[in-house]
Coordinates of C-alpha atoms and ligand atoms in Angstrom, one line a residue:
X1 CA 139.9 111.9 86.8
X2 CA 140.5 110.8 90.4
X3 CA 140.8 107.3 89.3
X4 CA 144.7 107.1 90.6
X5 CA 144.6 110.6 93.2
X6 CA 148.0 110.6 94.0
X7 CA 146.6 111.9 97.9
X8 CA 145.3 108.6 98.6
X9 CA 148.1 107.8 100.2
X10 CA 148.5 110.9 101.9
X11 CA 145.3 110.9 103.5
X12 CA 145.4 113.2 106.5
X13 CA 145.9 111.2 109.7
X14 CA 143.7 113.1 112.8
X15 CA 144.4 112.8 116.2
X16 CA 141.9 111.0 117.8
X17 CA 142.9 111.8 121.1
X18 CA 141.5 115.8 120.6
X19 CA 138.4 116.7 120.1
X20 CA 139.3 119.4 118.0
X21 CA 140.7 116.8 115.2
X22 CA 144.0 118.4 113.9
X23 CA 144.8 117.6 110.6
X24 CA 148.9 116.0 109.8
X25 CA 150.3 115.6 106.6
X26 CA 153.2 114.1 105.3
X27 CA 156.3 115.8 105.6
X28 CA 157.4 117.7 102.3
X29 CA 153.8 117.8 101.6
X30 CA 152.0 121.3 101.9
X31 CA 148.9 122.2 103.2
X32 CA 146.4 122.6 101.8
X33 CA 145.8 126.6 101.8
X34 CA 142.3 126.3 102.4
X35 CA 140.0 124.5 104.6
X36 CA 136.3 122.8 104.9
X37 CA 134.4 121.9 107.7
X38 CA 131.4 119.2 106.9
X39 CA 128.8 118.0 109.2
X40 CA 127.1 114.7 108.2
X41 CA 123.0 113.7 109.1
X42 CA 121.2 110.6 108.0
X43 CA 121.8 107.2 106.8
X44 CA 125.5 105.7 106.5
X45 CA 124.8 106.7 102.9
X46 CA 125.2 110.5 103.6
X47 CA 128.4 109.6 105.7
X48 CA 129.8 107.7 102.8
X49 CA 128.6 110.9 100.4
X50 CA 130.4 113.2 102.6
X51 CA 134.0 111.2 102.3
X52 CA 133.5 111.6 98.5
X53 CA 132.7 115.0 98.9
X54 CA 135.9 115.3 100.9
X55 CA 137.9 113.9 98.0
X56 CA 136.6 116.3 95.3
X57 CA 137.8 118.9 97.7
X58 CA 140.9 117.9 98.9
X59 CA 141.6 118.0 94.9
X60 CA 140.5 121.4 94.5
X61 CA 143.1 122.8 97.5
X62 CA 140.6 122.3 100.2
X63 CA 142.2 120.1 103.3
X64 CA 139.5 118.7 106.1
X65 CA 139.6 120.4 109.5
X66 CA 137.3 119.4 112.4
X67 CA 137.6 123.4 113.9
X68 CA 134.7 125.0 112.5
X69 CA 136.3 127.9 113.8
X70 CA 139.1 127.6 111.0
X71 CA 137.0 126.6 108.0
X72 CA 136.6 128.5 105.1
X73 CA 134.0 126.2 103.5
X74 CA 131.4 124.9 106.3
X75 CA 129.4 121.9 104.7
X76 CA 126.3 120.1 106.1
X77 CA 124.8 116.8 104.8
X78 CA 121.7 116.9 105.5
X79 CA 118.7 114.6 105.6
X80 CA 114.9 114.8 105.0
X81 CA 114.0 111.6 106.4
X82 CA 111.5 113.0 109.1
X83 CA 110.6 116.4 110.2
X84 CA 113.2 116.2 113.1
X85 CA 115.8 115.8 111.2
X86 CA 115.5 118.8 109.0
X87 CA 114.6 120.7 112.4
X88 CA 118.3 119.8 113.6
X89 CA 119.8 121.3 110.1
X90 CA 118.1 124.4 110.6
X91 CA 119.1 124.8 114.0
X92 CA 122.7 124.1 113.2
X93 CA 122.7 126.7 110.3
X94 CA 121.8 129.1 113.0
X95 CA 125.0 128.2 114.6
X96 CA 126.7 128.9 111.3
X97 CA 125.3 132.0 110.8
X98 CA 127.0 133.2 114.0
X99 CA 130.9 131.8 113.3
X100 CA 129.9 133.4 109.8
X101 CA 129.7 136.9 111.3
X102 CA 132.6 136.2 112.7
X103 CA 134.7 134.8 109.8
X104 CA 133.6 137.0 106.9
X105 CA 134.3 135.4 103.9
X106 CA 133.6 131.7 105.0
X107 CA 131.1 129.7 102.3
X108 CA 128.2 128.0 103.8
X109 CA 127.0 124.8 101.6
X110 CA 124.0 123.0 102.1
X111 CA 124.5 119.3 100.4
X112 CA 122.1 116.1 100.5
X113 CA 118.7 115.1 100.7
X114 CA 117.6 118.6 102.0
X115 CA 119.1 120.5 99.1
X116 CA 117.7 118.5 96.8
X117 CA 113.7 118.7 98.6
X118 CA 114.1 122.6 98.6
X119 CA 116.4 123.2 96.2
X120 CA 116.3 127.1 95.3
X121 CA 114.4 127.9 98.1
X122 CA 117.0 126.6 100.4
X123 CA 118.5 130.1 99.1
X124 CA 115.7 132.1 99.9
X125 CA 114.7 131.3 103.5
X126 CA 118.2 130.5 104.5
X127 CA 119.9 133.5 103.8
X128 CA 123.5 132.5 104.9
X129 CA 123.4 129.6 102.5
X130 CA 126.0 130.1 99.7
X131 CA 125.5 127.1 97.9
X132 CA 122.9 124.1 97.7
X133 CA 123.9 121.0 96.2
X134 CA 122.0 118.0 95.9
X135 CA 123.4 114.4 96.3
X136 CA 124.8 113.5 92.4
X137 CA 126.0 116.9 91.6
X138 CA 129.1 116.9 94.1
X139 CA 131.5 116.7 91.0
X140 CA 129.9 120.5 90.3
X141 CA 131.3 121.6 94.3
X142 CA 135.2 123.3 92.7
X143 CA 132.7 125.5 90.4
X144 CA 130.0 126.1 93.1
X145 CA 132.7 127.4 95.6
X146 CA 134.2 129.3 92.4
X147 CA 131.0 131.3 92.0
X148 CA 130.1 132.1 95.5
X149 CA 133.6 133.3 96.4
X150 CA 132.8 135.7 93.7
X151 CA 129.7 136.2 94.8
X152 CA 127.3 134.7 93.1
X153 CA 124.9 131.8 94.7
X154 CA 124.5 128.6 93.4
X155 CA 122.3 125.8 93.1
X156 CA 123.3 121.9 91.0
X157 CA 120.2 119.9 92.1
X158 CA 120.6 118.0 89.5
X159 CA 119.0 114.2 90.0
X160 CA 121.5 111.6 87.4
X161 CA 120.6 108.2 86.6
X162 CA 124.0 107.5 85.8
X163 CA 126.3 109.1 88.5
X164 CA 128.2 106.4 91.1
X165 CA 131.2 108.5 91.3
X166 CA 132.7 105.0 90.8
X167 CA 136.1 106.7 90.1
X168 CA 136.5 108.7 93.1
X169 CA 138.5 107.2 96.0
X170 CA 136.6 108.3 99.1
X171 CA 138.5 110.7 101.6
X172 CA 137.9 109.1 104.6
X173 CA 136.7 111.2 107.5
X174 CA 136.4 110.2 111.0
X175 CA 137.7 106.8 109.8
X176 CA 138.9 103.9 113.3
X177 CA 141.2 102.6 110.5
X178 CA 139.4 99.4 110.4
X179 CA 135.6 99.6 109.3
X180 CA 134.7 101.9 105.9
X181 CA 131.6 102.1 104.1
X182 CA 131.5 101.1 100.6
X183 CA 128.7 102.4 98.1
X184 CA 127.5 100.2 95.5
X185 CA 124.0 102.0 94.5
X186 CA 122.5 104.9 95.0
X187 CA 118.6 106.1 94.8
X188 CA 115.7 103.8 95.3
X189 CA 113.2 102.8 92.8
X190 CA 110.7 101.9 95.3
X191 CA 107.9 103.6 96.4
X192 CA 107.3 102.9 99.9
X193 CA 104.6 105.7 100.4
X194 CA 105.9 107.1 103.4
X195 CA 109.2 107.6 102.2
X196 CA 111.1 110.7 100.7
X197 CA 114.1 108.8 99.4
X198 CA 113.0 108.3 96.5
X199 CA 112.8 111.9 95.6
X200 CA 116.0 113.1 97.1
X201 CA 117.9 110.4 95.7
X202 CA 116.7 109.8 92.6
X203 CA 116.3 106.5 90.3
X204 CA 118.4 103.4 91.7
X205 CA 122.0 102.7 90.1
X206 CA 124.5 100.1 90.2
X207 CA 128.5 101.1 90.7
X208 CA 130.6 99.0 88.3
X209 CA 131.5 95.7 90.0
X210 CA 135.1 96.1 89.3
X211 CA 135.3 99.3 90.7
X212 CA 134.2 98.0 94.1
X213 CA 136.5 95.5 94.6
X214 CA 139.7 97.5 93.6
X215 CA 138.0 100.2 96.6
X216 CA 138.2 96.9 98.8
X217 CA 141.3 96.3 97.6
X218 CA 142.8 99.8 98.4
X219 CA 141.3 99.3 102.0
X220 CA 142.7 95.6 102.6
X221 CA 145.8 97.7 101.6
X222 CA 145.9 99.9 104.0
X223 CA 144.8 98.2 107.1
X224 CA 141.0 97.8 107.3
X225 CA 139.5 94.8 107.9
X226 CA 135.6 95.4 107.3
X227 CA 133.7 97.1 104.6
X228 CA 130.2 97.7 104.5
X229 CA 128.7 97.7 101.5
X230 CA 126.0 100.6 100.9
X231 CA 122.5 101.2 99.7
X232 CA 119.3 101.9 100.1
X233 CA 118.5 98.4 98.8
X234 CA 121.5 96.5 98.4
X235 CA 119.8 93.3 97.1
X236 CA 118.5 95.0 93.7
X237 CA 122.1 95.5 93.0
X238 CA 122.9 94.5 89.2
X239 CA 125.8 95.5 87.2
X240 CA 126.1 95.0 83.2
X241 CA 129.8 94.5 81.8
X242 CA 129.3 97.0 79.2
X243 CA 132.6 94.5 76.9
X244 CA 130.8 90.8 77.8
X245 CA 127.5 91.9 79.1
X246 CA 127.7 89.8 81.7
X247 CA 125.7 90.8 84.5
X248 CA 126.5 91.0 88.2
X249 CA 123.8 90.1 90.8
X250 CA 124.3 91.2 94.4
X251 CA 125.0 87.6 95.7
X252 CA 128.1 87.3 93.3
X253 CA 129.8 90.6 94.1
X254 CA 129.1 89.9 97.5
X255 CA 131.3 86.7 97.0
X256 CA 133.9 88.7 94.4
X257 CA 134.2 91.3 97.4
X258 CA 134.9 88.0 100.7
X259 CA 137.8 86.6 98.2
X260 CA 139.4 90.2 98.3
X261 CA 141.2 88.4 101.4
X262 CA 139.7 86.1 104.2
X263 CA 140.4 88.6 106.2
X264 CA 138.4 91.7 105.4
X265 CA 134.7 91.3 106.8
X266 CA 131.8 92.0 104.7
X267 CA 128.8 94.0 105.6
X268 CA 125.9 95.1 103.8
X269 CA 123.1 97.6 104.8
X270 CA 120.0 97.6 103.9
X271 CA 117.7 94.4 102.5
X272 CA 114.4 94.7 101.4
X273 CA 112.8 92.0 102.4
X274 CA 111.4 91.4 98.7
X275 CA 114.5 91.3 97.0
X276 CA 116.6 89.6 99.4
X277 CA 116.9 85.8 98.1
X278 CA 118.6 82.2 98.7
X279 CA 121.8 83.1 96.4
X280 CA 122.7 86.1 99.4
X281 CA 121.8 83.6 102.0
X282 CA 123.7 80.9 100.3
X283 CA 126.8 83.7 99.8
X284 CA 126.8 84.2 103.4
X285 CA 126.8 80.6 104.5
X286 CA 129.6 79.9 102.3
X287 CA 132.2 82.5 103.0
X288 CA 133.2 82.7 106.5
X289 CA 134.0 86.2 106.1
X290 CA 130.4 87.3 105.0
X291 CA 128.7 88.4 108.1
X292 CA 125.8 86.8 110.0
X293 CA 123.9 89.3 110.2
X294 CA 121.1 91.2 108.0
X295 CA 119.1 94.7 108.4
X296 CA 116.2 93.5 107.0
X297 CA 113.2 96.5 108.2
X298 CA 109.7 94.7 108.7
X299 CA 108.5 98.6 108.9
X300 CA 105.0 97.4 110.3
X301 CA 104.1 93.6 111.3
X302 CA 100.7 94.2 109.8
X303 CA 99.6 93.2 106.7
X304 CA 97.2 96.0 105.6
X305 CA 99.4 98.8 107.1
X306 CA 102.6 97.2 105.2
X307 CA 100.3 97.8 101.6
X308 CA 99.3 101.3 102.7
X309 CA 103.2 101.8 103.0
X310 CA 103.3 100.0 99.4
X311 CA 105.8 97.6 101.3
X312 CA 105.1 95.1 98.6
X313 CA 105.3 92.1 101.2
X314 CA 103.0 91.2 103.5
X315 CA 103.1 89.6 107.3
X316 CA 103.2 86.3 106.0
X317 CA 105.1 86.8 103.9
X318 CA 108.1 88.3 105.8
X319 CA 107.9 85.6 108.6
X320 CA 108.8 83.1 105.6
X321 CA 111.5 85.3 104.7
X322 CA 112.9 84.9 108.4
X323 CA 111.9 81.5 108.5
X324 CA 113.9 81.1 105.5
X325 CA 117.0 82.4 107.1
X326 CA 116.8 81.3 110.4
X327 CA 117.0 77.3 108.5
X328 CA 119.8 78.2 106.5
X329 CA 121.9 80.2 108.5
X330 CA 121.2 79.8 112.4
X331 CA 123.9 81.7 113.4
X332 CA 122.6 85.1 111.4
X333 CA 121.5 88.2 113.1
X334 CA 118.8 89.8 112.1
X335 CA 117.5 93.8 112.8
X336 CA 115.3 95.8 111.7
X337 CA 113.5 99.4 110.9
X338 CA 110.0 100.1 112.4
X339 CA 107.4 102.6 112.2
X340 CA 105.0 103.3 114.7
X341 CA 101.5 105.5 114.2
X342 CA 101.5 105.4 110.6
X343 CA 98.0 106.8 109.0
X344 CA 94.8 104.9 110.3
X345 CA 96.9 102.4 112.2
X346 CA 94.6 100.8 115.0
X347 CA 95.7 99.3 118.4
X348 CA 95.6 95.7 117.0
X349 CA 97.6 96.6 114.4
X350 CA 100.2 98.0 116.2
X351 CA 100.5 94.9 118.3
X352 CA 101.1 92.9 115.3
X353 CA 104.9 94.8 115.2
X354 CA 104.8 94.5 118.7
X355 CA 104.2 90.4 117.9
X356 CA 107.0 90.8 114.6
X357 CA 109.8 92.1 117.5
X358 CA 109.3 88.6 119.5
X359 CA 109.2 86.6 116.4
X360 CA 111.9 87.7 114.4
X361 CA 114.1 87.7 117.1
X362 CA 115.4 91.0 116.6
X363 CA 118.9 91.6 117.7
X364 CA 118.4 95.8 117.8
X365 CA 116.0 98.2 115.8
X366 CA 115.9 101.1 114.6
X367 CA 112.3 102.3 115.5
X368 CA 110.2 105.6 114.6
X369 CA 107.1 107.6 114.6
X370 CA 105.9 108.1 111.6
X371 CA 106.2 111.7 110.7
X372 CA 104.4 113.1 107.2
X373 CA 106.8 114.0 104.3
X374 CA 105.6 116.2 102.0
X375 CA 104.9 114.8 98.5
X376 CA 105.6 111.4 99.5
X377 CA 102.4 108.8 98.3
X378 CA 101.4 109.0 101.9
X379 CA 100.8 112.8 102.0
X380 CA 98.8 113.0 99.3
X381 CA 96.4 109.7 99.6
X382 CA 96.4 109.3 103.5
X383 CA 95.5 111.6 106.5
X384 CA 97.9 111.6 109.5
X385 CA 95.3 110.8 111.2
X386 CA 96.9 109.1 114.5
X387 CA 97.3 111.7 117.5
X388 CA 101.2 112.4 118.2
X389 CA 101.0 111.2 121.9
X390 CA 99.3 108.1 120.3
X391 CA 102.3 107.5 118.0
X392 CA 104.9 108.1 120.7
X393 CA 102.8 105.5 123.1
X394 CA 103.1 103.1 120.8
X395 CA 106.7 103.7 119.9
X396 CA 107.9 103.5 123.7
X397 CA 105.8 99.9 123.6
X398 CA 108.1 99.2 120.7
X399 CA 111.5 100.4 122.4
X400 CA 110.4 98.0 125.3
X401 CA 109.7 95.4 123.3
X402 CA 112.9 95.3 121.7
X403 CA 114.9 96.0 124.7
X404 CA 113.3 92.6 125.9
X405 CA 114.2 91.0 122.6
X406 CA 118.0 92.6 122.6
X407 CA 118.1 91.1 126.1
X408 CA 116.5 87.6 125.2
X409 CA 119.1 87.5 122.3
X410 CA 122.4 88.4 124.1
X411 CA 121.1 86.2 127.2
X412 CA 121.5 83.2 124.5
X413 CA 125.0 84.7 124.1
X414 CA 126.3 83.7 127.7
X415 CA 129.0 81.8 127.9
X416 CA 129.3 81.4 123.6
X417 CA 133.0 82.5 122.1
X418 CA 133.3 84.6 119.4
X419 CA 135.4 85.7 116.4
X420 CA 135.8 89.7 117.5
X421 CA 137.8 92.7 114.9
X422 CA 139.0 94.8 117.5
X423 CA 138.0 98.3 116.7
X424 CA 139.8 100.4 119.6
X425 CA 139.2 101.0 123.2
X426 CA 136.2 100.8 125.2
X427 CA 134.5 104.0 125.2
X428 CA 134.6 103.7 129.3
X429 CA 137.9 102.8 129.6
X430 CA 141.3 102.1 127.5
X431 CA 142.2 99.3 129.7
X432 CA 139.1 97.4 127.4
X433 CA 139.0 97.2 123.8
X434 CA 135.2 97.2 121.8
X435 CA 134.7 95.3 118.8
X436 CA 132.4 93.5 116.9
X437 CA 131.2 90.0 116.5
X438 CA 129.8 88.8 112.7
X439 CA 126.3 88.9 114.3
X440 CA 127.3 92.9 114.8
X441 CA 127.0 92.4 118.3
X442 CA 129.1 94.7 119.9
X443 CA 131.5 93.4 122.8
X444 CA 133.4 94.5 125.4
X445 CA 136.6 93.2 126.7
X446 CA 140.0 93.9 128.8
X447 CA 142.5 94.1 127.0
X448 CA 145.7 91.9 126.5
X449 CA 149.2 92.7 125.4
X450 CA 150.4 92.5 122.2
X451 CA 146.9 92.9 120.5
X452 CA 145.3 96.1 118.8
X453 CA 143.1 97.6 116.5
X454 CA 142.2 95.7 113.5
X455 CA 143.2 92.1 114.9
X456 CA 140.5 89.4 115.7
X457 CA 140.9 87.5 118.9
X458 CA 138.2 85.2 120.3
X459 CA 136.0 86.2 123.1
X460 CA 133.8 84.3 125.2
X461 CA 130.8 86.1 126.6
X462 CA 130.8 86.1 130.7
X463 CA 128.0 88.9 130.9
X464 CA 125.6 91.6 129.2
X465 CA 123.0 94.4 128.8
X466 CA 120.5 94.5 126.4
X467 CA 122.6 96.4 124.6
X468 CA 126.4 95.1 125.1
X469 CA 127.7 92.0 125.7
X470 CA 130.6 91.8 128.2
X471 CA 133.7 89.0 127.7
X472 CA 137.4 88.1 128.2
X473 CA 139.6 86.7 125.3
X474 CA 140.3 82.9 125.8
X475 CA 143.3 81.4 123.2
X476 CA 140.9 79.4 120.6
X477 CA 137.6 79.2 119.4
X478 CA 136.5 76.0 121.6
X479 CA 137.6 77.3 125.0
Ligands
SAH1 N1 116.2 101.9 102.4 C1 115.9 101.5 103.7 C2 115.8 102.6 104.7 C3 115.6 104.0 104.3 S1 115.2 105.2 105.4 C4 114.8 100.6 103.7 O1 114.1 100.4 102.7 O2 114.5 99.9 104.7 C5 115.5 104.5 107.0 C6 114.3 104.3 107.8 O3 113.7 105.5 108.2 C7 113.2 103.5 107.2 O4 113.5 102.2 107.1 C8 112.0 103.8 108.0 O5 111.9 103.0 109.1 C9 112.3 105.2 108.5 N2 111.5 106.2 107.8 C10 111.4 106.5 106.5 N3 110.5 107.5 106.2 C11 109.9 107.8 107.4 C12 108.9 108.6 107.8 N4 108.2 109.4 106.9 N5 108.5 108.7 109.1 C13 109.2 107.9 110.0 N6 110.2 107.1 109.7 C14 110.5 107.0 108.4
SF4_2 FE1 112.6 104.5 101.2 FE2 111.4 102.2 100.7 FE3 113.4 103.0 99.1 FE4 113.9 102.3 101.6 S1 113.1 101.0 100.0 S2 114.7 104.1 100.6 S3 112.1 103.0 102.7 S4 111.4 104.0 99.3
F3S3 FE1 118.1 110.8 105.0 FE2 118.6 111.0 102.5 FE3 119.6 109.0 103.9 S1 116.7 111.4 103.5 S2 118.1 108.7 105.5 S3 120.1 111.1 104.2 S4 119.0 109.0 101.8

């Protein structure tokens, strides 16, 4: 039903210049008469949610507006992940509660991977909360809002094994205009122990193929020049042609989405390491426009912790997945997720991650204590047995160690040029622009006239931190 939404092209333009993000529209075109506020936690999977979110509303009346003040529907994505993160949802509810009482009438939602681990009891200890909607029941948000404006609560938890909202063009929020996010499955079917995914998200699903590209195609359309292709486990991606029953594999959409144009980059986030295989690595060698560079989380570098987490890999077996990569693609990136402290995890075990970091060559992590999730396989088998100022210990080891590796990595950058996609200015200053190199490598350079957003220029790399690289644009690749 949203297959051609005529607002597509009327997408509301915000000002990034205020903090307080106004929202335009076309001239002739009226406003919406009502408006939603949503807040987004998590993975880039709950960002990407929230945009579709956005579209279902805009088609019910409901126009974005970064004023909570203003909002008559206040949304938050929310995430389970670890304890912390549900610890900052509750706290910003509490803020709600307070522009509620002064805004009588406005709607508090609560969507994502929280709704759907609570569900109806979201309603009871949260008693602001008008609405809790898990992540594949958004298309139920017009009747949700219907009901609560009349007073009556609602709850669509609802877990689908067929929903992609493949037909739903993504409203997108807080966009530079150059970079979106592009989901191809949702849910997870594996079962690593410590993980609530799983639960929240439900079984794993492929989009239709086709249905991707033309979303590539809309966004080559209208300026962008990277997509990022989402899921939880991108490389498990496989889509039947319901006519020829043909199936897609992840390495040939990844190729149908580079010949969109030579010019539109290709991300994907994230790789399991035991699905990942030669067809991606071959994809990504071929097309120039396929980024070098995979998230490929190790979690632990040690064997028996990685089958406590039900990993299904172990050590070894991940080094020759690196190994693999490194031969044939010496150019590609590679980062990674890491847990520290997980249940019975002894010192030599942790310094078989801190070992993984050096080899692997990390370019950044994302790194973690572990924190228990309730009815996860972990929970219930395992105690959380390691002491929280142990876990923390160990995780500022980790942060060190991959400070070191960041730095090692970008130290091998000096003096190398790149092929950057401007994505705007500098945070520190708008006399530099920021942008990315394929290896995701963000630089930093001053800026030159005639250039902007969205075009590449080539920048060779004249300093660094571990977390930045610093350059100046020179006229050709071999300068
Ligand atoms: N699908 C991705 C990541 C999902 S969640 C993958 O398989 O790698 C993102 C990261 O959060 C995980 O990679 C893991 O490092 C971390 N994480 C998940 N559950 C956690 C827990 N219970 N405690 C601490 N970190 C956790
Ligand atoms: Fe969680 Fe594992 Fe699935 Fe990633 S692959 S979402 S860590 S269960
Ligand atoms: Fe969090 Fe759900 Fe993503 S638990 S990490 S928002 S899939």
């Amino acid at each position: 039903m949203y297959n051609n939404n005529p607002t597509l092209e009327n997408i509301p333009k915000k000002v990034d210049e205020t903090k307080q993000g106004e929202v335009f529209f076309k001239e002739g075109e009226a406003a919406p008469t009502k408006k939603f506020y949503i807040e987004s936690y998590g993975c880039q999977m709950n960002f990407s949610d929230s945009e579709i979110v956005a579209s279902i509303l805009q088609e019910s009346g409901y126009g974005p507006t970064r004023n909570i003040e203003e909002s008559d529907l206040i949304l938050i994505n929310t995430c389970s992940i670890r304890e912390k993160a549900e610890d900052t949802v509750r706290k910003r509810l509490r803020i709600f509660d307070k522009v509620k009482a002064k805004r009588p009438g406005t709607l508090v939602g609560v969507l994502g991977c929280m709704a759907e681990r609570l569900k109806a009891k979201f309603l009871d200890e949260e008693k602001l909360v008008d609405m809790v909607v898990g992540p594949d029941a958004y298309r139920d948000l017009p009747k949700l809002i219907a009901s609560a404006d009349e007073g009556h609560k609602g709850v669509n938890v609802f877990l689908s094994r067929e929903e992609t909202y493949a037909d739903i063009s993504p409203l997108r929020l807080d966009s530079n205009g150059v970079s979106a996010f592009i989901s191809i499955t949702r849910g997870c079917n594996n079962m690593c122990s410590f993980c609530v995914v799983p639960y929240t998200r439900g079984r794993e699903r492929s989009r239709n193929s086709f249905s991707i590209v033309a979303e590539a195609v809309d966004l080559y359309n209208r300026g962008y020049k990277e997509v990022t292709l989402l899921g939880q486990n991108v490389d498990s991606y496989t889509w039947e042609n319901p006519e020829t029953k043909e199936k897609v594999s992840f390495a040939q959409l990844l190729v149908m989405v580079a010949e969109v144009h030579p010019d539109l980059r290709v991300r994907f986030s994230t790789s399991h390491p035991k699905d990942i295989n030669d067809e991606v690595l071959f994809a990504i060698r071929d097309y120039e426009n396929i980024c070098n560079y995979i998230h490929l989380p190790v979690q632990s570098g040690n064997s028996r912790i990685l089958e406590k987490m039900n990993r299904t890999y172990d050590r070894e077996w991940y080094i020759q997945k690196i190994d693999r990569i490194h031969e044939l693609l010496p150019d590609c990136a590679i980062s990674s997720d890491i847990i520290t402290g997980f249940c019975s995890e002894t010192e030599e075990e942790h310094k078989d991650t801190l070992s993984m970091i050096e080899y692997a060559n990390y370019t950044m992590s994302y790194m973690f204590f572990y924190s228990e999730r309730p009815g996860t396989l972990a929970a219930k088998k395992y105690e959380d047995d390691i002491p929280l100022a142990v876990k923390k210990r160990r995780l500022v080891e980790i942060v060190d160690a991959q400070r070191d590796a960041s730095m090692a990595s970008n130290l091998k950058d000096s003096n190398k040029t790149f092929k950057v996609l401007i994505e705007g200015d500098s945070k520190r200053s708008d006399q530099d622009f920021k942008g990315r190199n394929s290896q995701n490598k963000m630089i930093i350079f001053p800026k030159k006239d005639g250039l902007k957003k969205g075009d590449y220029v080539h920048v060779k790399v004249t300093n660094m931190t571990s977390a930045t690289l610093l350059g100046e644009i020179v006229d050709n690749k071999e300068a």
